[in-house]
C-alpha positions as a Markdown table, in Angstrom:
| # | Residue | x | y | z |
|---|---|---|---|---|
| 1 | Met | -0.8 | -10.3 | -21.6 |
| 2 | Leu | 0.6 | -7.7 | -19.3 |
| 3 | Arg | -0.6 | -9.6 | -16.2 |
| 4 | Thr | 1.3 | -12.7 | -17.4 |
| 5 | Lys | 4.5 | -10.7 | -17.7 |
| 6 | Phe | 4.2 | -9.3 | -14.2 |
| 7 | Ala | 3.5 | -12.8 | -12.8 |
| 8 | Leu | 7.0 | -13.9 | -13.9 |
| 9 | Phe | 8.5 | -11.5 | -11.3 |
| 10 | Pro | 7.1 | -12.3 | -7.9 |
| 11 | Thr | 6.9 | -9.3 | -5.8 |
| 12 | Ser | 6.8 | -8.8 | -2.0 |
| 13 | Lys | 5.1 | -5.5 | -1.4 |
| 14 | Gly | 5.4 | -3.1 | 1.5 |
| 15 | Trp | 2.5 | -0.6 | 1.6 |
| 16 | Phe | 2.5 | 2.6 | 3.6 |
| 17 | Ala | -1.0 | 4.2 | 3.8 |
| 18 | Gln | -2.1 | 7.0 | 6.1 |
| 19 | Asp | -4.8 | 4.9 | 7.7 |
| 20 | Leu | -2.2 | 2.9 | 9.7 |
| 21 | Ile | -4.1 | -0.4 | 9.4 |
| 22 | Asn | -0.8 | -2.3 | 9.6 |
| 23 | Leu | -0.4 | -1.7 | 13.3 |
| 24 | Asp | -1.5 | -3.9 | 16.1 |
| 25 | Glu | -2.3 | -1.7 | 19.1 |
| 26 | Glu | -1.9 | -4.5 | 21.6 |
| 27 | Lys | 1.8 | -5.1 | 20.7 |
| 28 | Thr | 4.7 | -2.9 | 21.4 |
| 29 | Ala | 6.2 | -0.8 | 18.6 |
| 30 | Phe | 9.2 | -3.2 | 18.4 |
| 31 | Glu | 6.9 | -6.3 | 18.3 |
| 32 | Asn | 4.9 | -4.7 | 15.5 |
| 33 | Ile | 8.0 | -4.7 | 13.3 |
| 34 | Ser | 9.9 | -7.8 | 14.5 |
| 35 | Cys | 6.9 | -10.0 | 13.8 |
| 36 | Thr | 7.0 | -9.2 | 10.1 |
| 37 | Ser | 10.7 | -8.4 | 9.5 |
| 38 | Leu | 13.8 | -10.6 | 9.1 |
| 39 | Gln | 15.9 | -7.7 | 10.3 |
| 40 | Asp | 17.8 | -8.0 | 13.6 |
| 41 | Lys | 17.0 | -6.1 | 16.7 |
| 42 | Met | 19.7 | -3.4 | 16.3 |
| 43 | Thr | 18.6 | -2.7 | 12.7 |
| 44 | Ile | 15.0 | -2.2 | 13.8 |
| 45 | Leu | 15.9 | 0.0 | 16.7 |
| 46 | Asn | 18.3 | 2.0 | 14.6 |
| 47 | Leu | 15.7 | 2.8 | 12.0 |
| 48 | Leu | 13.1 | 3.6 | 14.7 |
| 49 | Gly | 15.7 | 6.0 | 16.2 |
| 50 | Met | 16.4 | 7.6 | 12.8 |
| 51 | Leu | 12.7 | 8.2 | 12.4 |
| 52 | Gly | 12.4 | 9.8 | 15.9 |
| 53 | Leu | 11.2 | 6.9 | 18.0 |
| 54 | Ser | 13.4 | 6.3 | 21.0 |
| 55 | Tyr | 14.3 | 2.9 | 22.6 |
| 56 | Asp | 11.7 | 3.7 | 25.3 |
| 57 | Lys | 9.0 | 4.4 | 22.8 |
| 58 | Ala | 9.9 | 1.1 | 20.9 |
| 59 | Gln | 9.0 | -0.7 | 24.1 |
| 60 | Gln | 5.6 | 0.9 | 24.5 |
| 61 | Lys | 2.3 | -0.5 | 23.2 |
| 62 | Val | 1.1 | 1.2 | 20.1 |
| 63 | Ala | -2.1 | 2.2 | 21.9 |
| 64 | Asn | 0.0 | 4.5 | 24.1 |
| 65 | Leu | 1.8 | 6.2 | 21.2 |
| 66 | Ser | 0.8 | 9.6 | 19.7 |
| 67 | Gly | -0.6 | 9.9 | 16.2 |
| 68 | Gly | 2.7 | 11.1 | 14.8 |
| 69 | Glu | 4.6 | 8.3 | 16.6 |
| 70 | Arg | 2.2 | 5.8 | 15.0 |
| 71 | Val | 2.9 | 7.2 | 11.6 |
| 72 | Arg | 6.6 | 6.8 | 12.1 |
| 73 | Leu | 6.2 | 3.3 | 13.4 |
| 74 | Ser | 3.9 | 2.3 | 10.4 |
| 75 | Leu | 6.5 | 3.7 | 8.0 |
| 76 | Ala | 9.4 | 1.8 | 9.8 |
| 77 | Lys | 7.3 | -1.4 | 9.6 |
| 78 | Val | 6.9 | -1.0 | 5.9 |
| 79 | Leu | 10.5 | -0.1 | 5.3 |
| 80 | Leu | 11.8 | -3.1 | 7.2 |
| 81 | Ala | 9.3 | -5.6 | 5.8 |
| 82 | Asp | 11.8 | -7.3 | 3.5 |
| 83 | Ala | 9.8 | -6.2 | 0.4 |
| 84 | Asn | 11.2 | -5.6 | -3.0 |
| 85 | Leu | 8.5 | -3.1 | -3.8 |
| 86 | Leu | 7.5 | -0.2 | -1.5 |
| 87 | Ile | 4.3 | 1.6 | -2.1 |
| 88 | Leu | 4.4 | 4.9 | -0.2 |
| 89 | Asp | 1.4 | 7.3 | 0.0 |
| 90 | Glu | 2.5 | 10.7 | 1.2 |
| 91 | Pro | 5.2 | 9.2 | 3.6 |
| 92 | Thr | 6.5 | 12.6 | 4.7 |
| 93 | Asn | 3.2 | 13.7 | 6.3 |
| 94 | Phe | 3.7 | 14.3 | 10.0 |
| 95 | Leu | 7.5 | 13.8 | 9.8 |
| 96 | Asp | 10.0 | 16.4 | 11.0 |
| 97 | Met | 13.1 | 17.3 | 9.0 |
| 98 | Ala | 15.3 | 14.7 | 10.7 |
| 99 | Ala | 12.9 | 11.9 | 9.9 |
| 100 | Ile | 12.4 | 13.1 | 6.3 |
| 101 | Glu | 16.2 | 13.1 | 5.9 |
| 102 | Ala | 16.4 | 9.6 | 7.4 |
| 103 | Leu | 13.7 | 8.4 | 4.9 |
| 104 | Glu | 15.6 | 10.0 | 2.0 |
| 105 | Thr | 18.7 | 8.2 | 3.0 |
| 106 | Phe | 16.9 | 4.9 | 3.3 |
| 107 | Leu | 15.3 | 5.2 | -0.1 |
| 108 | Lys | 18.5 | 6.2 | -1.8 |
| 109 | Glu | 20.1 | 3.0 | -0.5 |
| 110 | Tyr | 17.0 | 0.8 | -1.1 |
| 111 | Glu | 17.6 | -1.8 | -3.8 |
| 112 | Gly | 14.0 | -2.5 | -4.6 |
| 113 | Ser | 11.4 | -0.5 | -6.5 |
| 114 | Val | 9.5 | 2.3 | -5.0 |
| 115 | Leu | 6.1 | 3.7 | -6.0 |
| 116 | Leu | 5.9 | 7.0 | -4.3 |
| 117 | Val | 3.0 | 9.5 | -4.1 |
| 118 | Ser | 4.0 | 12.8 | -2.7 |
| 119 | His | 3.3 | 16.5 | -3.1 |
| 120 | Asp | 6.8 | 17.2 | -1.7 |
| 121 | Gln | 8.7 | 17.7 | -4.9 |
| 122 | Gln | 12.1 | 18.3 | -3.2 |
| 123 | Phe | 11.7 | 15.0 | -1.3 |
| 124 | Val | 10.9 | 13.1 | -4.5 |
| 125 | Glu | 13.8 | 14.6 | -6.4 |
| 126 | Thr | 16.3 | 13.7 | -3.6 |
| 127 | Ser | 14.9 | 10.2 | -2.9 |
| 128 | Val | 14.5 | 8.4 | -6.2 |
| 129 | His | 16.6 | 7.6 | -9.2 |
| 130 | Ser | 13.9 | 8.2 | -11.9 |
| 131 | Gln | 10.5 | 9.9 | -11.8 |
| 132 | Trp | 7.3 | 9.1 | -13.7 |
| 133 | Glu | 4.2 | 11.3 | -13.8 |
| 134 | Ile | 0.6 | 10.7 | -14.8 |
| 135 | Val | -0.2 | 13.3 | -17.4 |
| 136 | Gln | -3.6 | 13.2 | -19.1 |
| 137 | Ala | -4.1 | 9.6 | -18.1 |
| 138 | Cys | -0.7 | 8.5 | -19.5 |
| 139 | Leu | 2.4 | 7.5 | -17.6 |
| 140 | Val | 5.3 | 9.7 | -18.7 |
| 141 | Lys | 8.9 | 9.6 | -17.7 |
| 142 | Lys | 9.9 | 12.9 | -16.2 |
| 143 | Ser | 13.1 | 14.4 | -17.6 |
């Protein structure tokens, strides 16, 4: 019964996982995003910049980026994927404060739904409108 109800609301998902499987190492950082996003070039470059990837880094192949830069790119790719549901698993790992603040701003303005897993309670509290927790195998709204 529940499955049928969810089927009435088609969902486009953006999934951020720490394994970075959504990146093609042979493409540039910019190409990785532009091939899956309807956003224009400036929007893509602006978000990359906010997350700490410069224009020069956006033009480099993913294979030449550091691990931290790949995390930022993977996160940007998910955020710009034109999804109405974002699933974010520990998105603040490997991000500096400026990138975390940019992510907080993005999520506050995001109009879709977000499923966020994080140990960073301050980040969660400043980024989402309502919080739910799993307590003793039950989903409970946090007050």
